[in-house]
mmCIF file of C-alpha atoms and ligand atoms in Angstrom:
data_model
loop_
_atom_site.group_PDB
_atom_site.id
_atom_site.type_symbol
_atom_site.label_atom_id
_atom_site.label_comp_id
_atom_site.label_asym_id
_atom_site.label_seq_id
_atom_site.Cartn_x
_atom_site.Cartn_y
_atom_site.Cartn_z
ATOM 1 C CA MET W 1 32.150 9.009 12.539
ATOM 2 C CA ASN W 2 28.493 9.831 12.070
ATOM 3 C CA GLN W 3 25.837 7.518 10.756
ATOM 4 C CA LEU W 4 25.246 7.559 7.015
ATOM 5 C CA ARG W 5 22.756 10.291 6.085
ATOM 6 C CA THR W 6 21.459 9.957 2.514
ATOM 7 C CA PRO W 7 19.768 8.721 0.560
ATOM 8 C CA ARG W 8 16.933 8.306 3.107
ATOM 9 C CA ILE W 9 13.161 8.106 3.564
ATOM 10 C CA GLU W 10 11.703 9.825 6.596
ATOM 11 C CA ILE W 11 8.820 7.950 8.035
ATOM 12 C CA ASN W 12 6.653 10.275 10.301
ATOM 13 C CA ILE W 13 5.189 7.666 12.794
ATOM 14 C CA ALA W 14 2.925 10.417 14.304
ATOM 15 C CA LYS W 15 1.238 11.234 10.862
ATOM 16 C CA LEU W 16 0.874 7.492 10.253
ATOM 17 C CA ALA W 17 -0.879 7.000 13.488
ATOM 18 C CA HIS W 18 -3.115 9.825 12.897
ATOM 19 C CA ASN W 19 -4.002 8.522 9.490
ATOM 20 C CA ALA W 20 -4.828 5.089 10.612
ATOM 21 C CA ASN W 21 -6.838 6.421 13.633
ATOM 22 C CA LYS W 22 -8.971 8.562 11.456
ATOM 23 C CA LEU W 23 -9.566 5.771 8.902
ATOM 24 C CA ALA W 24 -10.361 3.268 11.549
ATOM 25 C CA LYS W 25 -12.975 5.508 13.184
ATOM 26 C CA LEU W 26 -14.531 6.521 9.826
ATOM 27 C CA PHE W 27 -15.030 2.856 8.457
ATOM 28 C CA ASN W 28 -15.869 1.636 11.923
ATOM 29 C CA SER W 29 -18.748 4.019 11.987
ATOM 30 C CA LYS W 30 -20.626 1.931 9.338
ATOM 31 C CA GLY W 31 -19.516 -1.480 10.703
ATOM 32 C CA ILE W 32 -16.470 -1.884 8.595
ATOM 33 C CA ASN W 33 -13.158 -3.143 10.141
ATOM 34 C CA LEU W 34 -9.706 -2.683 8.629
ATOM 35 C CA MET W 35 -6.847 -4.798 7.895
ATOM 36 C CA ALA W 36 -3.807 -2.654 7.647
ATOM 37 C CA VAL W 37 -1.743 -3.723 4.560
ATOM 38 C CA THR W 38 2.000 -3.773 5.413
ATOM 39 C CA LYS W 39 3.423 -4.786 1.996
ATOM 40 C CA THR W 40 3.780 -1.209 0.965
ATOM 41 C CA VAL W 41 6.362 -0.677 3.727
ATOM 42 C CA CYS W 42 8.090 -3.945 3.522
ATOM 43 C CA GLY W 43 6.523 -5.162 6.548
ATOM 44 C CA ASP W 44 8.461 -2.495 8.540
ATOM 45 C CA PRO W 45 7.999 -3.457 12.271
ATOM 46 C CA VAL W 46 7.941 0.205 13.628
ATOM 47 C CA VAL W 47 5.245 1.234 11.243
ATOM 48 C CA ALA W 48 3.238 -2.045 12.013
ATOM 49 C CA LYS W 49 3.325 -1.425 15.660
ATOM 50 C CA THR W 50 2.143 2.138 15.213
ATOM 51 C CA LEU W 51 -1.017 0.969 13.148
ATOM 52 C CA LEU W 52 -1.806 -1.645 15.575
ATOM 53 C CA ASN W 53 -2.201 1.006 18.362
ATOM 54 C CA GLN W 54 -4.893 2.725 16.440
ATOM 55 C CA ASN W 55 -7.867 0.198 16.714
ATOM 56 C CA ILE W 56 -6.531 -2.037 14.108
ATOM 57 C CA HIS W 57 -5.988 -5.716 14.979
ATOM 58 C CA MET W 58 -5.065 -7.210 11.837
ATOM 59 C CA LEU W 59 -1.972 -6.915 9.526
ATOM 60 C CA ALA W 60 -2.346 -8.024 5.812
ATOM 61 C CA ASP W 61 0.627 -8.595 3.649
ATOM 62 C CA SER W 62 1.215 -10.445 0.279
ATOM 63 C CA LYS W 63 4.730 -11.613 1.188
ATOM 64 C CA LEU W 64 5.187 -14.358 3.720
ATOM 65 C CA VAL W 65 8.700 -12.912 4.559
ATOM 66 C CA ASN W 66 7.285 -9.756 5.659
ATOM 67 C CA ILE W 67 4.947 -11.557 8.112
ATOM 68 C CA ILE W 68 7.796 -13.381 9.382
ATOM 69 C CA ARG W 69 9.779 -10.184 9.640
ATOM 70 C CA MET W 70 6.939 -8.724 11.913
ATOM 71 C CA GLN W 71 6.632 -11.810 14.004
ATOM 72 C CA GLU W 72 10.418 -11.876 14.529
ATOM 73 C CA ALA W 73 10.133 -8.355 15.727
ATOM 74 C CA GLY W 74 7.805 -9.380 18.440
ATOM 75 C CA ILE W 75 4.455 -7.989 16.943
ATOM 76 C CA LYS W 76 1.347 -9.631 18.099
ATOM 77 C CA ALA W 77 -1.636 -9.339 15.779
ATOM 78 C CA GLN W 78 -3.709 -11.414 13.382
ATOM 79 C CA PHE W 79 -1.643 -11.993 10.359
ATOM 80 C CA VAL W 80 -3.304 -12.331 6.954
ATOM 81 C CA LEU W 81 -1.581 -13.477 3.883
ATOM 82 C CA LEU W 82 -3.148 -11.397 1.135
ATOM 83 C CA ARG W 83 -2.138 -13.255 -1.869
ATOM 84 C CA SER W 84 -2.836 -16.707 -2.662
ATOM 85 C CA PRO W 85 -0.083 -19.089 -1.426
ATOM 86 C CA ALA W 86 2.340 -20.812 -3.778
ATOM 87 C CA MET W 87 2.091 -24.623 -3.474
ATOM 88 C CA SER W 88 5.680 -24.610 -2.553
ATOM 89 C CA GLU W 89 5.216 -22.401 0.722
ATOM 90 C CA VAL W 90 2.123 -23.806 2.438
ATOM 91 C CA ASP W 91 3.819 -25.279 5.367
ATOM 92 C CA PHE W 92 5.284 -21.752 6.253
ATOM 93 C CA VAL W 93 1.701 -20.205 5.504
ATOM 94 C CA VAL W 94 0.114 -22.419 8.114
ATOM 95 C CA LYS W 95 2.735 -21.877 10.410
ATOM 96 C CA TYR W 96 2.985 -17.899 10.175
ATOM 97 C CA ALA W 97 -0.299 -16.745 8.680
ATOM 98 C CA ASP W 98 -3.548 -16.783 10.924
ATOM 99 C CA ILE W 99 -5.550 -16.491 7.596
ATOM 100 C CA SER W 100 -4.726 -16.669 3.974
ATOM 101 C CA MET W 101 -6.572 -15.619 0.884
ATOM 102 C CA ASN W 102 -7.233 -18.374 -1.605
ATOM 103 C CA THR W 103 -8.557 -19.096 -5.025
ATOM 104 C CA GLU W 104 -7.217 -22.656 -6.036
ATOM 105 C CA LEU W 105 -8.489 -25.973 -4.781
ATOM 106 C CA ALA W 106 -5.104 -27.703 -5.404
ATOM 107 C CA VAL W 107 -3.503 -25.024 -3.054
ATOM 108 C CA LEU W 108 -6.295 -25.544 -0.436
ATOM 109 C CA LYS W 109 -5.720 -29.206 -0.416
ATOM 110 C CA LYS W 110 -2.077 -28.682 0.273
ATOM 111 C CA LEU W 111 -2.817 -26.166 2.874
ATOM 112 C CA SER W 112 -5.156 -28.732 4.544
ATOM 113 C CA THR W 113 -2.478 -31.499 4.492
ATOM 114 C CA ALA W 114 0.163 -29.048 5.983
ATOM 115 C CA ALA W 115 -2.402 -27.887 8.800
ATOM 116 C CA THR W 116 -3.080 -31.657 9.643
ATOM 117 C CA LYS W 117 0.537 -32.294 9.738
ATOM 118 C CA GLN W 118 1.156 -29.267 12.149
ATOM 119 C CA ARG W 119 -1.989 -30.232 14.208
ATOM 120 C CA THR W 120 -3.630 -26.895 13.781
ATOM 121 C CA LEU W 121 -6.535 -25.225 12.197
ATOM 122 C CA HIS W 122 -6.006 -22.767 9.303
ATOM 123 C CA LYS W 123 -8.410 -19.959 8.237
ATOM 124 C CA VAL W 124 -9.125 -19.045 4.735
ATOM 125 C CA ILE W 125 -10.888 -16.147 2.990
ATOM 126 C CA LEU W 126 -12.000 -17.180 -0.601
ATOM 127 C CA MET W 127 -11.463 -14.230 -3.198
ATOM 128 C CA VAL W 128 -14.039 -13.987 -5.832
ATOM 129 C CA GLU W 129 -13.491 -12.377 -9.282
ATOM 130 C CA MET W 130 -15.542 -9.525 -9.867
ATOM 131 C CA GLY W 131 -14.066 -7.860 -13.111
ATOM 132 C CA ASP W 132 -10.743 -6.509 -12.211
ATOM 133 C CA LEU W 133 -9.215 -9.743 -13.523
ATOM 134 C CA ARG W 134 -6.444 -10.431 -11.091
ATOM 135 C CA GLU W 135 -7.060 -13.103 -8.415
ATOM 136 C CA GLY W 136 -10.494 -14.698 -7.753
ATOM 137 C CA ILE W 137 -12.831 -17.457 -8.215
ATOM 138 C CA MET W 138 -15.391 -16.898 -10.835
ATOM 139 C CA PRO W 139 -18.715 -16.385 -9.002
ATOM 140 C CA GLN W 140 -20.586 -19.399 -10.699
ATOM 141 C CA ASP W 141 -17.751 -21.841 -9.615
ATOM 142 C CA LEU W 142 -17.743 -20.606 -5.836
ATOM 143 C CA GLU W 143 -20.256 -22.773 -4.321
ATOM 144 C CA GLU W 144 -18.699 -25.799 -5.801
ATOM 145 C CA LEU W 145 -15.387 -24.954 -4.363
ATOM 146 C CA ILE W 146 -16.751 -24.096 -0.981
ATOM 147 C CA GLN W 147 -18.383 -27.630 -0.963
ATOM 148 C CA GLU W 148 -15.068 -29.113 -1.606
ATOM 149 C CA VAL W 149 -13.249 -27.062 1.005
ATOM 150 C CA LEU W 150 -15.950 -27.997 3.662
ATOM 151 C CA GLU W 151 -14.543 -31.544 3.282
ATOM 152 C CA LEU W 152 -11.031 -30.312 4.368
ATOM 153 C CA PRO W 153 -11.559 -30.097 8.163
ATOM 154 C CA PRO W 154 -8.400 -28.330 9.287
ATOM 155 C CA LEU W 155 -9.396 -25.385 7.044
ATOM 156 C CA GLU W 156 -11.903 -22.922 8.190
ATOM 157 C CA ILE W 157 -13.690 -20.747 5.728
ATOM 158 C CA VAL W 158 -13.957 -17.285 7.631
ATOM 159 C CA GLY W 159 -14.964 -15.285 4.740
ATOM 160 C CA ILE W 160 -15.116 -14.101 1.013
ATOM 161 C CA GLY W 161 -13.352 -11.015 -0.491
ATOM 162 C CA ALA W 162 -12.801 -9.230 -3.825
ATOM 163 C CA ASN W 163 -10.219 -6.928 -5.204
ATOM 164 C CA PHE W 164 -10.610 -3.962 -7.301
ATOM 165 C CA ALA W 165 -8.629 -1.204 -9.168
ATOM 166 C CA CYS W 166 -5.403 -3.049 -9.040
ATOM 167 C CA PHE W 167 -5.097 -4.782 -12.443
ATOM 168 C CA GLY W 168 -8.043 -3.777 -14.455
ATOM 169 C CA GLY W 169 -8.803 -0.353 -12.996
ATOM 170 C CA ILE W 170 -12.433 -1.498 -12.143
ATOM 171 C CA LYS W 171 -14.183 0.527 -9.590
ATOM 172 C CA PRO W 172 -15.706 -1.060 -6.601
ATOM 173 C CA ASN W 173 -19.038 0.804 -6.981
ATOM 174 C CA GLU W 174 -22.457 0.265 -5.543
ATOM 175 C CA GLU W 175 -23.384 -2.452 -8.075
ATOM 176 C CA LYS W 176 -20.257 -4.536 -7.304
ATOM 177 C CA MET W 177 -20.522 -4.162 -3.663
ATOM 178 C CA SER W 178 -24.290 -5.209 -3.618
ATOM 179 C CA HIS W 179 -23.449 -8.174 -5.830
ATOM 180 C CA LEU W 180 -20.565 -9.254 -3.275
ATOM 181 C CA SER W 181 -23.018 -8.779 -0.501
ATOM 182 C CA SER W 182 -25.774 -10.969 -2.250
ATOM 183 C CA ILE W 183 -22.999 -13.650 -2.873
ATOM 184 C CA ALA W 184 -22.196 -13.607 0.928
ATOM 185 C CA LYS W 185 -25.903 -13.880 1.868
ATOM 186 C CA ASN W 186 -26.334 -16.884 -0.399
ATOM 187 C CA ILE W 187 -23.417 -18.716 0.916
ATOM 188 C CA GLU W 188 -24.529 -17.987 4.513
ATOM 189 C CA LYS W 189 -27.848 -19.295 3.746
ATOM 190 C CA ARG W 190 -27.062 -22.222 1.529
ATOM 191 C CA PHE W 191 -24.171 -23.688 3.662
ATOM 192 C CA LYS W 192 -25.371 -22.283 7.050
ATOM 193 C CA LEU W 193 -21.745 -20.931 7.168
ATOM 194 C CA PRO W 194 -21.461 -17.548 8.991
ATOM 195 C CA LEU W 195 -18.811 -15.262 7.235
ATOM 196 C CA PRO W 196 -17.071 -13.119 9.789
ATOM 197 C CA TYR W 197 -15.198 -11.334 6.962
ATOM 198 C CA VAL W 198 -16.885 -10.030 3.850
ATOM 199 C CA SER W 199 -13.943 -8.118 2.576
ATOM 200 C CA GLY W 200 -14.962 -5.527 -0.188
ATOM 201 C CA GLY W 201 -11.679 -4.175 -1.311
ATOM 202 C CA ASN W 202 -8.855 -1.744 -0.690
ATOM 203 C CA SER W 203 -8.269 2.079 -0.645
ATOM 204 C CA ALA W 204 -10.241 2.349 -3.802
ATOM 205 C CA ASN W 205 -13.272 1.525 -1.861
ATOM 206 C CA TYR W 206 -13.422 5.157 -0.198
ATOM 207 C CA ASN W 207 -15.745 6.789 -2.667
ATOM 208 C CA TRP W 208 -18.192 3.982 -2.397
ATOM 209 C CA PHE W 209 -18.104 3.990 1.322
ATOM 210 C CA MET W 210 -18.607 7.742 1.522
ATOM 211 C CA THR W 211 -21.679 7.794 -0.806
ATOM 212 C CA THR W 212 -23.298 4.579 -0.142
ATOM 213 C CA SER W 213 -26.427 4.489 2.098
ATOM 214 C CA ASN W 214 -26.092 0.818 2.803
ATOM 215 C CA THR W 215 -22.880 -1.151 3.205
ATOM 216 C CA GLY W 216 -24.883 -4.468 3.068
ATOM 217 C CA LYS W 217 -22.715 -7.412 4.213
ATOM 218 C CA ILE W 218 -19.542 -5.589 3.657
ATOM 219 C CA ASN W 219 -17.579 -5.557 6.877
ATOM 220 C CA ASN W 220 -14.073 -5.409 6.165
ATOM 221 C CA LEU W 221 -11.533 -3.575 3.803
ATOM 222 C CA ARG W 222 -7.706 -3.955 3.420
ATOM 223 C CA LEU W 223 -6.057 -0.426 3.451
ATOM 224 C CA GLY W 224 -2.596 0.314 2.590
ATOM 225 C CA GLU W 225 -2.203 3.397 0.388
ATOM 226 C CA SER W 226 -4.800 5.480 1.979
ATOM 227 C CA ILE W 227 -3.248 5.094 5.335
ATOM 228 C CA TYR W 228 0.317 5.741 4.135
ATOM 229 C CA LEU W 229 -0.320 8.526 1.496
ATOM 230 C CA GLY W 230 -3.582 9.860 2.640
ATOM 231 C CA ARG W 231 -5.388 9.573 -0.724
ATOM 232 C CA GLU W 232 -8.279 7.374 -2.156
ATOM 233 C CA THR W 233 -6.803 5.522 -5.266
ATOM 234 C CA LEU W 234 -9.475 5.832 -7.977
ATOM 235 C CA ASN W 235 -8.476 9.596 -8.589
ATOM 236 C CA ARG W 236 -5.752 9.888 -5.941
ATOM 237 C CA THR W 237 -7.786 12.595 -4.355
ATOM 238 C CA GLU W 238 -6.784 13.667 -0.841
ATOM 239 C CA ILE W 239 -8.948 12.199 1.911
ATOM 240 C CA PRO W 240 -9.916 15.007 4.257
ATOM 241 C CA GLU W 241 -8.078 15.429 7.658
ATOM 242 C CA LEU W 242 -5.468 13.035 6.398
ATOM 243 C CA TYR W 243 -1.601 13.703 5.931
ATOM 244 C CA THR W 244 -0.310 13.189 2.583
ATOM 245 C CA ASP W 245 3.264 13.808 3.490
ATOM 246 C CA SER W 246 4.014 11.010 6.112
ATOM 247 C CA PHE W 247 6.946 10.094 3.998
ATOM 248 C CA THR W 248 9.728 12.288 2.689
ATOM 249 C CA PHE W 249 12.399 11.085 0.335
ATOM 250 C CA THR W 250 15.741 12.944 0.775
ATOM 251 C CA ALA W 251 18.718 12.806 -1.556
ATOM 252 C CA GLU W 252 22.014 14.725 -1.658
ATOM 253 C CA ILE W 253 23.539 16.774 -4.369
ATOM 254 C CA ILE W 254 26.854 15.210 -5.260
ATOM 255 C CA GLU W 255 27.666 17.259 -8.395
ATOM 256 C CA LEU W 256 26.338 20.774 -9.665
ATOM 257 C CA LYS W 257 27.506 22.268 -12.768
ATOM 258 C CA THR W 258 26.375 24.629 -15.628
ATOM 259 C CA LYS W 259 26.107 22.454 -18.733
ATOM 260 C CA PRO W 260 24.244 22.272 -22.073
ATOM 261 C CA SER W 261 20.769 20.862 -21.994
ATOM 262 C CA ILE W 262 21.339 18.406 -24.970
ATOM 263 C CA PRO W 263 23.822 15.613 -24.821
ATOM 264 C CA TYR W 264 26.448 16.083 -27.451
ATOM 265 C CA GLY W 265 28.331 13.453 -29.636
ATOM 266 C CA ASP W 266 27.542 10.479 -31.458
ATOM 267 C CA LYS W 267 24.192 8.882 -30.098
ATOM 268 C CA GLY W 268 23.301 5.330 -29.161
ATOM 269 C CA GLN W 269 21.167 3.802 -26.322
ATOM 270 C CA ASP W 270 21.123 4.988 -22.751
ATOM 271 C CA ALA W 271 21.519 2.894 -19.691
ATOM 272 C CA PHE W 272 18.083 1.243 -20.032
ATOM 273 C CA GLY W 273 18.171 0.530 -23.714
ATOM 274 C CA THR W 274 16.183 3.550 -24.972
ATOM 275 C CA HIS W 275 16.892 6.538 -27.091
ATOM 276 C CA PRO W 276 15.955 9.520 -24.820
ATOM 277 C CA GLU W 277 14.884 12.843 -26.377
ATOM 278 C CA PHE W 278 16.005 16.132 -25.222
ATOM 279 C CA HIS W 279 14.865 19.800 -26.038
ATOM 280 C CA ASP W 280 17.191 22.668 -26.123
ATOM 281 C CA HIS W 281 16.819 25.114 -23.269
ATOM 282 C CA GLY W 282 20.333 26.377 -23.494
ATOM 283 C CA LEU W 283 22.886 26.206 -20.752
ATOM 284 C CA MET W 284 21.215 25.053 -17.254
ATOM 285 C CA LYS W 285 22.222 24.507 -13.729
ATOM 286 C CA ARG W 286 22.232 20.660 -13.516
ATOM 287 C CA ALA W 287 22.740 18.736 -10.427
ATOM 288 C CA ILE W 288 23.266 15.037 -9.602
ATOM 289 C CA LEU W 289 21.644 13.401 -6.748
ATOM 290 C CA GLY W 290 23.366 10.385 -5.327
ATOM 291 C CA VAL W 291 20.361 8.071 -5.869
ATOM 292 C CA GLY W 292 18.907 6.312 -8.908
ATOM 293 C CA SER W 293 16.641 3.857 -10.507
ATOM 294 C CA GLN W 294 18.011 0.797 -8.410
ATOM 295 C CA ASP W 295 16.878 2.646 -5.229
ATOM 296 C CA VAL W 296 13.464 4.202 -5.850
ATOM 297 C CA LEU W 297 11.034 4.832 -8.670
ATOM 298 C CA ILE W 298 12.265 8.134 -9.897
ATOM 299 C CA SER W 299 9.285 8.885 -11.902
ATOM 300 C CA GLY W 300 7.195 8.629 -8.742
ATOM 301 C CA LEU W 301 9.069 11.440 -7.025
ATOM 302 C CA THR W 302 7.807 14.922 -6.756
ATOM 303 C CA PRO W 303 10.210 17.559 -5.714
ATOM 304 C CA ARG W 304 9.047 19.988 -2.815
ATOM 305 C CA LEU W 305 11.028 22.778 -4.571
ATOM 306 C CA ASP W 306 10.647 24.226 -7.792
ATOM 307 C CA ILE W 307 13.112 22.069 -9.739
ATOM 308 C CA ASP W 308 12.656 19.359 -12.536
ATOM 309 C CA ILE W 309 13.939 15.921 -12.669
ATOM 310 C CA LEU W 310 15.713 15.495 -15.931
ATOM 311 C CA GLY W 311 16.310 11.594 -15.815
ATOM 312 C CA SER W 312 18.171 8.912 -13.990
ATOM 313 C CA SER W 313 20.390 6.033 -14.477
ATOM 314 C CA SER W 314 20.936 3.185 -11.843
ATOM 315 C CA ASP W 315 22.752 5.284 -9.269
ATOM 316 C CA HIS W 316 22.532 9.075 -10.519
ATOM 317 C CA THR W 317 19.488 11.263 -10.910
ATOM 318 C CA VAL W 318 19.897 14.565 -12.847
ATOM 319 C CA ILE W 319 18.035 17.639 -11.979
ATOM 320 C CA ASN W 320 17.656 21.081 -13.117
ATOM 321 C CA ILE W 321 17.880 23.295 -10.191
ATOM 322 C CA LYS W 322 16.318 26.155 -11.864
ATOM 323 C CA ASN W 323 16.284 29.479 -9.849
ATOM 324 C CA THR W 324 17.002 27.744 -6.486
ATOM 325 C CA ASN W 325 20.312 28.203 -4.937
ATOM 326 C CA LEU W 326 20.876 24.800 -4.159
ATOM 327 C CA LYS W 327 24.770 23.729 -3.871
ATOM 328 C CA VAL W 328 26.791 20.660 -3.583
ATOM 329 C CA GLY W 329 26.127 18.754 -0.227
ATOM 330 C CA ASP W 330 22.539 20.181 0.025
ATOM 331 C CA GLU W 331 19.676 17.722 0.609
ATOM 332 C CA VAL W 332 16.649 17.846 -1.817
ATOM 333 C CA LYS W 333 13.273 16.557 -0.642
ATOM 334 C CA PHE W 334 10.398 14.802 -2.545
ATOM 335 C CA ASP W 335 7.034 13.334 -1.966
ATOM 336 C CA LEU W 336 6.620 9.814 -3.171
ATOM 337 C CA ASN W 337 3.843 8.171 -4.913
ATOM 338 C CA TYR W 338 2.841 4.479 -4.336
ATOM 339 C CA GLY W 339 5.414 2.930 -6.740
ATOM 340 C CA ALA W 340 8.211 5.080 -5.221
ATOM 341 C CA LEU W 341 7.201 4.237 -1.698
ATOM 342 C CA LEU W 342 7.142 0.569 -2.357
ATOM 343 C CA ALA W 343 10.589 0.827 -4.041
ATOM 344 C CA ALA W 344 12.210 2.875 -1.376
ATOM 345 C CA MET W 345 11.091 0.796 1.502
ATOM 346 C CA THR W 346 12.288 -2.225 -0.269
ATOM 347 C CA SER W 347 15.695 -0.875 -1.107
ATOM 348 C CA PRO W 348 18.552 -1.740 1.343
ATOM 349 C CA TYR W 349 20.372 1.407 -0.043
ATOM 350 C CA ILE W 350 17.569 3.639 1.405
ATOM 351 C CA ILE W 351 18.179 4.559 5.028
ATOM 352 C CA LYS W 352 14.824 4.430 7.000
ATOM 353 C CA GLU W 353 14.549 7.404 9.527
ATOM 354 C CA TYR W 354 11.606 7.558 12.028
ATOM 355 C CA THR W 355 10.379 10.993 12.885
ATOM 356 C CA ARG W 356 7.497 12.119 15.193
ATOM 357 C CA THR W 357 6.750 15.835 14.673
ATOM 358 C CA LEU W 358 2.969 16.483 14.049
ATOM 359 C CA TYR W 359 2.967 19.432 11.899
ATOM 360 C CA PRO W 360 0.950 20.966 10.384
ATOM 361 C CA PRO W 361 -1.801 20.010 13.121
ATOM 362 C CA PHE W 362 -5.303 19.861 11.923
ATOM 363 C CA ILE W 363 -7.860 22.262 13.246
ATOM 364 C CA THR W 364 -11.658 22.139 13.161
ATOM 365 C CA HIS W 365 -13.638 25.256 12.243
ATOM 366 C CA LEU W 366 -17.095 26.305 11.669
ATOM 367 C CA LYS W 367 -17.755 27.235 8.119
ATOM 368 C CA LYS W 368 -20.162 30.056 6.907
ATOM 369 C CA ASP W 369 -22.986 27.649 6.196
ATOM 370 C CA GLY W 370 -22.676 26.176 9.597
ATOM 371 C CA GLN W 371 -21.022 22.998 8.450
ATOM 372 C CA ILE W 372 -17.934 21.586 10.371
ATOM 373 C CA GLY W 373 -14.910 21.939 8.163
ATOM 374 C CA THR W 374 -11.286 21.107 8.522
ATOM 375 C CA ALA W 375 -8.069 22.898 7.452
ATOM 376 C CA LYS W 376 -4.469 22.350 7.714
ATOM 377 C CA VAL W 377 -2.642 25.050 9.424
ATOM 378 C CA LYS W 378 0.090 26.217 7.199
HETATM 379 C C1 LIG M 1 -2.222 -4.683 -1.936
HETATM 380 C C2 LIG M 1 -3.542 -5.198 -1.623
HETATM 381 C C3 LIG M 1 -4.392 -4.359 -0.944
HETATM 382 C C4 LIG M 1 -4.138 -2.859 -0.475
HETATM 383 O O1 LIG M 1 -4.267 -2.018 -1.395
HETATM 384 P P1 LIG M 1 -4.292 -0.417 -1.236
HETATM 385 O O2 LIG M 1 -4.434 0.184 -2.488
HETATM 386 O O3 LIG M 1 -2.732 -0.054 -0.940
HETATM 387 O O4 LIG M 1 -5.098 -0.075 -0.086
HETATM 388 C C5 LIG M 1 -5.528 -4.937 -0.696
HETATM 389 N N1 LIG M 1 -5.897 -6.148 -0.984
HETATM 390 C C6 LIG M 1 -4.981 -6.959 -1.769
HETATM 391 C C7 LIG M 1 -5.465 -8.362 -2.208
HETATM 392 C C8 LIG M 1 -3.719 -6.480 -2.111
HETATM 393 O O5 LIG M 1 -2.904 -7.235 -2.779
#
């Protein structure tokens, strides 16, 4: 018997290595080192190992179980817990994470107790609220909190950080970055406390980085999406010379029939409690893919062929195959957005397949104005 083939996500290791390498070189050129964020791929050890070979030495994840998964696979790196620990998990945080990001004194006290018990030090980065309104200590409360944490000896404050464009859609622009820089400067001065990590944000910081003339005290970023999908995340613009197709989602056609385009009969709710609307396009060639909303975020898939996704229930996705000559048993391929990638990597129903072909390769060429340009070979 062969292995199960579909539905699957193909993970191109060579393309991920290329993207990580390019981004690490780019950001290092202005004194910024990277943490590679692994939550996007559910702490996949093959991916994590690939990123570590590209001048990246820190892996950051918001879930402790992903950090444990990578360690159990034998991966050696500095592990960072990206999310403030839950009170109930502090013992595990001290055991498995080298650094955790924190915002709550009550949690920090528990971490301190856990570290004392385990006779070890634990490093913390304090997250500062800068307007996106997810996690963070209000800037006016930061110094008082630092004063308290300095009284908790097994904890070592190694930095401050801020997060942007995740909850409130707030941009990490020049003003926000110089504000964070000045907060870092004040802390170093007031407490004589060097901050090895001043972590300015995530994949949304690309535009700021490319346009700023002064990165100030910012010396770290935590990158997920731009490594995996090759885009910055404020406008989802492609980053030059990166692959945007490192992941390919593949599903298989299990039914293909010519049917009307509007459901007929007495109408109630669909599988998810909504009342879908349909337009009449006459008869159409409708195919069912053997994958559904339990496996992947269907709305985050973009077909690579000229076909339309009509909708999905938990295990079925209905597509209009239009003028393609697809048939039952054929595979259909899709690009994934961030949400679709998260879901597919997390689903136990999606087969993970690793590939290594680097195509198309990138070439460098001289443009008419003498500038160096790059292009993908089609
Ligand atoms: C998820 C996350 C990141 C990574 O964000 P990307 O947009 O994928 O680069 C960085 N920092 C924190 C705190 C996160 O939760």
